[in-house]
Each structure stands twice: as C-alpha cells, then as structure tokens.
Amino acid sequence: MARRREQVLDAGIQVLGSDGARRLTYQAVDAAAGVPSGTTSNYFRNRTALIDGIVDHLQEREHRDWEAFAAAAAPADAGELADAVGRFLRYVTGPERTRTAARFALYLESTSRPELRPALTRGREAVVGWGAEWLRRFGSPAPRRHCGILLDYMDGVVFRQLAFPAEDFDPVPGVRELLSGLLDRAPQDRKTYGESHRAD
C-alpha cells in the first residue's frame, strides 16, 4: 500500500516537472505511474490533497539529497565548497532536472495557495544549518545570512538552466566569485553589523 502511494507521488512529480501544474490530473498521474485508472483518486480525494502529498514527498526526497551532499562534500575551503556546489547544481539540473522543475512549478502554485509555502521552505533551514557551518569556518561573520544569499543565487542559476539550458553549463566560476565577494567583505561586515551578527 505504502509503495503504491509512493509510486503515485513519484509520478505526480514527473507530471509536474515535465508538463506543468495545469497538466496535473488524476488521469495523467495514473498513466505516468502505470497504475489502473482511479488509483490516484483512491489515495487523494481531490487535486489539493494530491498537491499537498507531492509537496511532502518532494521535500523528503530533496532532504535526502541534501543530506548525501553534506556528508560527501566536507569542503576544506571556499574553493572546495564552490566545486561541491557546482556538482550539486549540475545534478539537480541534469539527472534530477524533472524533479527540480516540479519544485519550481510548486513555487508558482504557492502564489495562489500560500499555505504551501511553509512546507516548501522548511527544508531550507536544514540546508542553511550545513552551509552556515561551512561558511563560519571559512571566515564569514554572518554565516546564516551569507548562506541565504548563496541559496538564493543557486535557485537563480538553476531556474535559468532549466529555462534556457546551456550545453556547456558550468556554475562553478559564478559560485566561486560569489563566495569570494562574500568572504572578502567579511571584515567590513564584522565592523558594520557588530556583535549581534557575529553569533549569527
């Protein structure tokens, strides 16, 4: 039972990422999952419930990816962090392109359904925790704020690669430049923001 439900949710992510939210129907999900007609409606009483289920399932899968990324990265300096981030960006816009597109489709869905926003963003706190610790070690006086800037930049890079895919996509130079700018300004940040941000 649980396996079939997960199969339906995986198919929902596939439909969202490939065809967009407007094509997300029971029939489309049943077809993508290769299950008998009516299976999706047995698990989710309406489209709202289906989207809620997809959001939770997507967050679980992406959280596992971030955990694996954090465990494997272990960067020794900002340059190694840039390389690791670059590998992750190529992964989410390459092998996991459809799932990433589904996430952006859900972001758009949240403009009319703001109740989705907490679920769509709750995984960010865990990511900020990992990234902030790395940036703290590399000299950032405001690691959580700087990690937020890095994550926003990553979302922008991913969105552009999804919308305008480049065959020679290499996000590493841009990530290196961003990190260099953030960390090079660290002394000024420390002077400007003071003690309250040193503990950030």
PDB file of N, CA, C and O in Angstrom, residues 101-160:
ATOM      1  N   ALA A 101      12.319  20.892 -11.754  1.00  0.00           N
ATOM      2  CA  ALA A 101      11.280  21.667 -12.427  1.00  0.00           C
ATOM      3  C   ALA A 101       9.954  21.554 -11.675  1.00  0.00           C
ATOM      4  O   ALA A 101       9.186  22.532 -11.605  1.00  0.00           O
ATOM      5  N   ALA A 102       9.686  20.396 -11.102  1.00  0.00           N
ATOM      6  CA  ALA A 102       8.460  20.224 -10.311  1.00  0.00           C
ATOM      7  C   ALA A 102       8.471  21.146  -9.096  1.00  0.00           C
ATOM      8  O   ALA A 102       7.442  21.725  -8.723  1.00  0.00           O
ATOM      9  N   ARG A 103       9.624  21.290  -8.483  1.00  0.00           N
ATOM     10  CA  ARG A 103       9.721  22.188  -7.318  1.00  0.00           C
ATOM     11  C   ARG A 103       9.390  23.617  -7.711  1.00  0.00           C
ATOM     12  O   ARG A 103       8.643  24.314  -7.014  1.00  0.00           O
ATOM     13  N   PHE A 104       9.908  24.070  -8.843  1.00  0.00           N
ATOM     14  CA  PHE A 104       9.609  25.434  -9.284  1.00  0.00           C
ATOM     15  C   PHE A 104       8.136  25.565  -9.668  1.00  0.00           C
ATOM     16  O   PHE A 104       7.525  26.621  -9.446  1.00  0.00           O
ATOM     17  N   ALA A 105       7.558  24.511 -10.224  1.00  0.00           N
ATOM     18  CA  ALA A 105       6.125  24.548 -10.528  1.00  0.00           C
ATOM     19  C   ALA A 105       5.310  24.704  -9.240  1.00  0.00           C
ATOM     20  O   ALA A 105       4.296  25.420  -9.212  1.00  0.00           O
ATOM     21  N   LEU A 106       5.756  24.066  -8.176  1.00  0.00           N
ATOM     22  CA  LEU A 106       5.068  24.198  -6.897  1.00  0.00           C
ATOM     23  C   LEU A 106       5.270  25.585  -6.296  1.00  0.00           C
ATOM     24  O   LEU A 106       4.368  26.110  -5.619  1.00  0.00           O
ATOM     25  N   TYR A 107       6.438  26.182  -6.525  1.00  0.00           N
ATOM     26  CA  TYR A 107       6.634  27.567  -6.083  1.00  0.00           C
ATOM     27  C   TYR A 107       5.582  28.467  -6.725  1.00  0.00           C
ATOM     28  O   TYR A 107       4.979  29.324  -6.061  1.00  0.00           O
ATOM     29  N   LEU A 108       5.355  28.276  -8.010  1.00  0.00           N
ATOM     30  CA  LEU A 108       4.350  29.083  -8.705  1.00  0.00           C
ATOM     31  C   LEU A 108       2.957  28.776  -8.171  1.00  0.00           C
ATOM     32  O   LEU A 108       2.122  29.679  -8.030  1.00  0.00           O
ATOM     33  N   GLU A 109       2.703  27.514  -7.872  1.00  0.00           N
ATOM     34  CA  GLU A 109       1.406  27.133  -7.313  1.00  0.00           C
ATOM     35  C   GLU A 109       1.162  27.842  -5.977  1.00  0.00           C
ATOM     36  O   GLU A 109       0.030  28.209  -5.653  1.00  0.00           O
ATOM     37  N   SER A 110       2.240  28.068  -5.232  1.00  0.00           N
ATOM     38  CA  SER A 110       2.095  28.696  -3.912  1.00  0.00           C
ATOM     39  C   SER A 110       1.709  30.166  -3.999  1.00  0.00           C
ATOM     40  O   SER A 110       1.315  30.760  -2.997  1.00  0.00           O
ATOM     41  N   THR A 111       1.808  30.774  -5.195  1.00  0.00           N
ATOM     42  CA  THR A 111       1.359  32.163  -5.319  1.00  0.00           C
ATOM     43  C   THR A 111      -0.147  32.268  -5.142  1.00  0.00           C
ATOM     44  O   THR A 111      -0.653  33.296  -4.689  1.00  0.00           O
ATOM     45  N   SER A 112      -0.873  31.205  -5.494  1.00  0.00           N
ATOM     46  CA  SER A 112      -2.324  31.188  -5.280  1.00  0.00           C
ATOM     47  C   SER A 112      -2.715  30.341  -4.076  1.00  0.00           C
ATOM     48  O   SER A 112      -3.853  30.404  -3.615  1.00  0.00           O
ATOM     49  N   ARG A 113      -1.761  29.541  -3.590  1.00  0.00           N
ATOM     50  CA  ARG A 113      -2.013  28.725  -2.401  1.00  0.00           C
ATOM     51  C   ARG A 113      -0.899  28.958  -1.393  1.00  0.00           C
ATOM     52  O   ARG A 113       0.003  28.140  -1.224  1.00  0.00           O
ATOM     53  N   PRO A 114      -0.933  30.110  -0.703  1.00  0.00           N
ATOM     54  CA  PRO A 114       0.165  30.454   0.208  1.00  0.00           C
ATOM     55  C   PRO A 114       0.361  29.459   1.337  1.00  0.00           C
ATOM     56  O   PRO A 114       1.440  29.423   1.946  1.00  0.00           O
ATOM     57  N   GLU A 115      -0.636  28.625   1.616  1.00  0.00           N
ATOM     58  CA  GLU A 115      -0.477  27.641   2.680  1.00  0.00           C
ATOM     59  C   GLU A 115       0.577  26.580   2.329  1.00  0.00           C
ATOM     60  O   GLU A 115       1.030  25.829   3.206  1.00  0.00           O
ATOM     61  N   LEU A 116       0.972  26.520   1.058  1.00  0.00           N
ATOM     62  CA  LEU A 116       2.025  25.580   0.661  1.00  0.00           C
ATOM     63  C   LEU A 116       3.419  26.063   1.062  1.00  0.00           C
ATOM     64  O   LEU A 116       4.349  25.270   1.139  1.00  0.00           O
ATOM     65  N   ARG A 117       3.552  27.353   1.287  1.00  0.00           N
ATOM     66  CA  ARG A 117       4.885  27.926   1.466  1.00  0.00           C
ATOM     67  C   ARG A 117       5.668  27.352   2.643  1.00  0.00           C
ATOM     68  O   ARG A 117       6.874  27.068   2.502  1.00  0.00           O
ATOM     69  N   PRO A 118       5.050  27.176   3.822  1.00  0.00           N
ATOM     70  CA  PRO A 118       5.841  26.595   4.924  1.00  0.00           C
ATOM     71  C   PRO A 118       6.434  25.233   4.584  1.00  0.00           C
ATOM     72  O   PRO A 118       7.607  24.965   4.890  1.00  0.00           O
ATOM     73  N   ALA A 119       5.647  24.373   3.948  1.00  0.00           N
ATOM     74  CA  ALA A 119       6.156  23.042   3.598  1.00  0.00           C
ATOM     75  C   ALA A 119       7.245  23.122   2.544  1.00  0.00           C
ATOM     76  O   ALA A 119       8.226  22.369   2.584  1.00  0.00           O
ATOM     77  N   LEU A 120       7.095  24.047   1.586  1.00  0.00           N
ATOM     78  CA  LEU A 120       8.087  24.166   0.520  1.00  0.00           C
ATOM     79  C   LEU A 120       9.405  24.738   1.011  1.00  0.00           C
ATOM     80  O   LEU A 120      10.436  24.544   0.373  1.00  0.00           O
ATOM     81  N   THR A 121       9.383  25.448   2.123  1.00  0.00           N
ATOM     82  CA  THR A 121      10.600  26.113   2.591  1.00  0.00           C
ATOM     83  C   THR A 121      11.194  25.486   3.856  1.00  0.00           C
ATOM     84  O   THR A 121      12.283  25.878   4.264  1.00  0.00           O
ATOM     85  N   ARG A 122      10.504  24.506   4.457  1.00  0.00           N
ATOM     86  CA  ARG A 122      11.012  24.002   5.734  1.00  0.00           C
ATOM     87  C   ARG A 122      12.348  23.288   5.587  1.00  0.00           C
ATOM     88  O   ARG A 122      13.159  23.291   6.524  1.00  0.00           O
ATOM     89  N   GLY A 123      12.601  22.698   4.417  1.00  0.00           N
ATOM     90  CA  GLY A 123      13.882  22.030   4.224  1.00  0.00           C
ATOM     91  C   GLY A 123      15.048  22.996   4.143  1.00  0.00           C
ATOM     92  O   GLY A 123      16.198  22.607   4.364  1.00  0.00           O
ATOM     93  N   ARG A 124      14.750  24.256   3.855  1.00  0.00           N
ATOM     94  CA  ARG A 124      15.805  25.252   3.716  1.00  0.00           C
ATOM     95  C   ARG A 124      16.581  25.439   5.023  1.00  0.00           C
ATOM     96  O   ARG A 124      17.792  25.667   5.006  1.00  0.00           O
ATOM     97  N   GLU A 125      15.895  25.336   6.162  1.00  0.00           N
ATOM     98  CA  GLU A 125      16.572  25.544   7.443  1.00  0.00           C
ATOM     99  C   GLU A 125      17.686  24.524   7.662  1.00  0.00           C
ATOM    100  O   GLU A 125      18.757  24.869   8.174  1.00  0.00           O
ATOM    101  N   ALA A 126      17.426  23.275   7.296  1.00  0.00           N
ATOM    102  CA  ALA A 126      18.468  22.263   7.443  1.00  0.00           C
ATOM    103  C   ALA A 126      19.653  22.581   6.543  1.00  0.00           C
ATOM    104  O   ALA A 126      20.824  22.449   6.942  1.00  0.00           O
ATOM    105  N   VAL A 127      19.362  23.029   5.331  1.00  0.00           N
ATOM    106  CA  VAL A 127      20.426  23.367   4.388  1.00  0.00           C
ATOM    107  C   VAL A 127      21.224  24.562   4.903  1.00  0.00           C
ATOM    108  O   VAL A 127      22.459  24.580   4.838  1.00  0.00           O
ATOM    109  N   VAL A 128      20.531  25.561   5.429  1.00  0.00           N
ATOM    110  CA  VAL A 128      21.217  26.728   5.992  1.00  0.00           C
ATOM    111  C   VAL A 128      22.121  26.299   7.141  1.00  0.00           C
ATOM    112  O   VAL A 128      23.226  26.819   7.307  1.00  0.00           O
ATOM    113  N   GLY A 129      21.661  25.326   7.921  1.00  0.00           N
ATOM    114  CA  GLY A 129      22.493  24.841   9.020  1.00  0.00           C
ATOM    115  C   GLY A 129      23.817  24.276   8.544  1.00  0.00           C
ATOM    116  O   GLY A 129      24.880  24.587   9.087  1.00  0.00           O
ATOM    117  N   TRP A 130      23.771  23.424   7.484  1.00  0.00           N
ATOM    118  CA  TRP A 130      25.008  22.852   6.951  1.00  0.00           C
ATOM    119  C   TRP A 130      25.879  23.950   6.332  1.00  0.00           C
ATOM    120  O   TRP A 130      27.074  24.052   6.618  1.00  0.00           O
ATOM    121  N   GLY A 131      25.284  24.754   5.454  1.00  0.00           N
ATOM    122  CA  GLY A 131      26.063  25.766   4.753  1.00  0.00           C
ATOM    123  C   GLY A 131      26.637  26.808   5.672  1.00  0.00           C
ATOM    124  O   GLY A 131      27.784  27.258   5.498  1.00  0.00           O
ATOM    125  N   ALA A 132      25.865  27.219   6.673  1.00  0.00           N
ATOM    126  CA  ALA A 132      26.336  28.251   7.592  1.00  0.00           C
ATOM    127  C   ALA A 132      27.559  27.769   8.376  1.00  0.00           C
ATOM    128  O   ALA A 132      28.489  28.548   8.626  1.00  0.00           O
ATOM    129  N   GLU A 133      27.554  26.512   8.737  1.00  0.00           N
ATOM    130  CA  GLU A 133      28.708  25.992   9.481  1.00  0.00           C
ATOM    131  C   GLU A 133      29.962  26.020   8.613  1.00  0.00           C
ATOM    132  O   GLU A 133      31.045  26.387   9.091  1.00  0.00           O
ATOM    133  N   TRP A 134      29.837  25.638   7.343  1.00  0.00           N
ATOM    134  CA  TRP A 134      30.997  25.714   6.454  1.00  0.00           C
ATOM    135  C   TRP A 134      31.472  27.162   6.310  1.00  0.00           C
ATOM    136  O   TRP A 134      32.665  27.449   6.419  1.00  0.00           O
ATOM    137  N   LEU A 135      30.543  28.079   6.060  1.00  0.00           N
ATOM    138  CA  LEU A 135      30.928  29.477   5.855  1.00  0.00           C
ATOM    139  C   LEU A 135      31.521  30.080   7.115  1.00  0.00           C
ATOM    140  O   LEU A 135      32.430  30.918   7.037  1.00  0.00           O
ATOM    141  N   ARG A 136      31.042  29.672   8.269  1.00  0.00           N
ATOM    142  CA  ARG A 136      31.631  30.151   9.524  1.00  0.00           C
ATOM    143  C   ARG A 136      33.105  29.744   9.602  1.00  0.00           C
ATOM    144  O   ARG A 136      33.956  30.546   9.981  1.00  0.00           O
ATOM    145  N   ARG A 137      33.373  28.496   9.232  1.00  0.00           N
ATOM    146  CA  ARG A 137      34.765  28.024   9.267  1.00  0.00           C
ATOM    147  C   ARG A 137      35.644  28.771   8.286  1.00  0.00           C
ATOM    148  O   ARG A 137      36.846  28.929   8.512  1.00  0.00           O
ATOM    149  N   PHE A 138      35.049  29.250   7.184  1.00  0.00           N
ATOM    150  CA  PHE A 138      35.837  29.920   6.159  1.00  0.00           C
ATOM    151  C   PHE A 138      35.924  31.427   6.381  1.00  0.00           C
ATOM    152  O   PHE A 138      36.435  32.154   5.532  1.00  0.00           O
ATOM    153  N   GLY A 139      35.414  31.911   7.522  1.00  0.00           N
ATOM    154  CA  GLY A 139      35.634  33.303   7.893  1.00  0.00           C
ATOM    155  C   GLY A 139      34.441  34.223   7.798  1.00  0.00           C
ATOM    156  O   GLY A 139      34.583  35.429   8.020  1.00  0.00           O
ATOM    157  N   SER A 140      33.259  33.708   7.492  1.00  0.00           N
ATOM    158  CA  SER A 140      32.094  34.583   7.402  1.00  0.00           C
ATOM    159  C   SER A 140      31.661  35.025   8.801  1.00  0.00           C
ATOM    160  O   SER A 140      31.484  34.194   9.690  1.00  0.00           O
ATOM    161  N   PRO A 141      31.446  36.332   9.006  1.00  0.00           N
ATOM    162  CA  PRO A 141      30.950  36.817  10.294  1.00  0.00           C
ATOM    163  C   PRO A 141      29.428  36.713  10.400  1.00  0.00           C
ATOM    164  O   PRO A 141      28.875  36.892  11.470  1.00  0.00           O
ATOM    165  N   ALA A 142      28.759  36.455   9.279  1.00  0.00           N
ATOM    166  CA  ALA A 142      27.296  36.332   9.257  1.00  0.00           C
ATOM    167  C   ALA A 142      26.940  35.114   8.415  1.00  0.00           C
ATOM    168  O   ALA A 142      26.348  35.233   7.345  1.00  0.00           O
ATOM    169  N   PRO A 143      27.316  33.926   8.891  1.00  0.00           N
ATOM    170  CA  PRO A 143      27.218  32.734   8.045  1.00  0.00           C
ATOM    171  C   PRO A 143      25.804  32.383   7.607  1.00  0.00           C
ATOM    172  O   PRO A 143      25.605  31.937   6.474  1.00  0.00           O
ATOM    173  N   ARG A 144      24.815  32.571   8.458  1.00  0.00           N
ATOM    174  CA  ARG A 144      23.454  32.232   8.051  1.00  0.00           C
ATOM    175  C   ARG A 144      22.959  33.190   6.968  1.00  0.00           C
ATOM    176  O   ARG A 144      22.325  32.772   6.006  1.00  0.00           O
ATOM    177  N   ARG A 145      23.251  34.456   7.142  1.00  0.00           N
ATOM    178  CA  ARG A 145      22.843  35.424   6.118  1.00  0.00           C
ATOM    179  C   ARG A 145      23.571  35.151   4.807  1.00  0.00           C
ATOM    180  O   ARG A 145      22.973  35.168   3.730  1.00  0.00           O
ATOM    181  N   HIS A 146      24.861  34.887   4.879  1.00  0.00           N
ATOM    182  CA  HIS A 146      25.621  34.598   3.670  1.00  0.00           C
ATOM    183  C   HIS A 146      25.156  33.303   3.015  1.00  0.00           C
ATOM    184  O   HIS A 146      25.120  33.202   1.785  1.00  0.00           O
ATOM    185  N   CYS A 147      24.791  32.317   3.826  1.00  0.00           N
ATOM    186  CA  CYS A 147      24.279  31.069   3.250  1.00  0.00           C
ATOM    187  C   CYS A 147      22.950  31.327   2.548  1.00  0.00           C
ATOM    188  O   CYS A 147      22.682  30.759   1.482  1.00  0.00           O
ATOM    189  N   GLY A 148      22.116  32.179   3.115  1.00  0.00           N
ATOM    190  CA  GLY A 148      20.863  32.530   2.459  1.00  0.00           C
ATOM    191  C   GLY A 148      21.096  33.170   1.103  1.00  0.00           C
ATOM    192  O   GLY A 148      20.395  32.879   0.126  1.00  0.00           O
ATOM    193  N   ILE A 149      22.095  34.044   1.023  1.00  0.00           N
ATOM    194  CA  ILE A 149      22.444  34.678  -0.248  1.00  0.00           C
ATOM    195  C   ILE A 149      22.910  33.624  -1.251  1.00  0.00           C
ATOM    196  O   ILE A 149      22.521  33.637  -2.425  1.00  0.00           O
ATOM    197  N   LEU A 150      23.734  32.677  -0.781  1.00  0.00           N
ATOM    198  CA  LEU A 150      24.218  31.612  -1.653  1.00  0.00           C
ATOM    199  C   LEU A 150      23.056  30.761  -2.170  1.00  0.00           C
ATOM    200  O   LEU A 150      22.994  30.438  -3.371  1.00  0.00           O
ATOM    201  N   LEU A 151      22.121  30.408  -1.306  1.00  0.00           N
ATOM    202  CA  LEU A 151      20.990  29.575  -1.727  1.00  0.00           C
ATOM    203  C   LEU A 151      20.098  30.312  -2.718  1.00  0.00           C
ATOM    204  O   LEU A 151      19.615  29.717  -3.690  1.00  0.00           O
ATOM    205  N   ASP A 152      19.888  31.615  -2.494  1.00  0.00           N
ATOM    206  CA  ASP A 152      19.098  32.393  -3.449  1.00  0.00           C
ATOM    207  C   ASP A 152      19.793  32.427  -4.815  1.00  0.00           C
ATOM    208  O   ASP A 152      19.144  32.327  -5.860  1.00  0.00           O
ATOM    209  N   TYR A 153      21.111  32.575  -4.787  1.00  0.00           N
ATOM    210  CA  TYR A 153      21.877  32.576  -6.038  1.00  0.00           C
ATOM    211  C   TYR A 153      21.745  31.224  -6.740  1.00  0.00           C
ATOM    212  O   TYR A 153      21.531  31.159  -7.954  1.00  0.00           O
ATOM    213  N   MET A 154      21.838  30.151  -5.965  1.00  0.00           N
ATOM    214  CA  MET A 154      21.718  28.812  -6.546  1.00  0.00           C
ATOM    215  C   MET A 154      20.352  28.620  -7.207  1.00  0.00           C
ATOM    216  O   MET A 154      20.261  28.058  -8.296  1.00  0.00           O
ATOM    217  N   ASP A 155      19.302  29.079  -6.539  1.00  0.00           N
ATOM    218  CA  ASP A 155      17.969  28.970  -7.141  1.00  0.00           C
ATOM    219  C   ASP A 155      17.901  29.718  -8.465  1.00  0.00           C
ATOM    220  O   ASP A 155      17.293  29.246  -9.430  1.00  0.00           O
ATOM    221  N   GLY A 156      18.512  30.907  -8.513  1.00  0.00           N
ATOM    222  CA  GLY A 156      18.512  31.676  -9.754  1.00  0.00           C
ATOM    223  C   GLY A 156      19.261  30.965 -10.876  1.00  0.00           C
ATOM    224  O   GLY A 156      18.801  30.927 -12.024  1.00  0.00           O
ATOM    225  N   VAL A 157      20.414  30.388 -10.549  1.00  0.00           N
ATOM    226  CA  VAL A 157      21.206  29.662 -11.538  1.00  0.00           C
ATOM    227  C   VAL A 157      20.428  28.453 -12.052  1.00  0.00           C
ATOM    228  O   VAL A 157      20.390  28.174 -13.257  1.00  0.00           O
ATOM    229  N   VAL A 158      19.795  27.732 -11.124  1.00  0.00           N
ATOM    230  CA  VAL A 158      19.021  26.550 -11.507  1.00  0.00           C
ATOM    231  C   VAL A 158      17.853  26.938 -12.396  1.00  0.00           C
ATOM    232  O   VAL A 158      17.606  26.300 -13.432  1.00  0.00           O
ATOM    233  N   PHE A 159      17.132  27.989 -12.022  1.00  0.00           N
ATOM    234  CA  PHE A 159      15.988  28.410 -12.815  1.00  0.00           C
ATOM    235  C   PHE A 159      16.403  28.771 -14.233  1.00  0.00           C
ATOM    236  O   PHE A 159      15.749  28.382 -15.203  1.00  0.00           O
ATOM    237  N   ARG A 160      17.503  29.492 -14.370  1.00  0.00           N
ATOM    238  CA  ARG A 160      17.954  29.871 -15.710  1.00  0.00           C
ATOM    239  C   ARG A 160      18.358  28.647 -16.520  1.00  0.00           C
ATOM    240  O   ARG A 160      18.051  28.559 -17.714  1.00  0.00           O
TER     241      ARG A 160
END
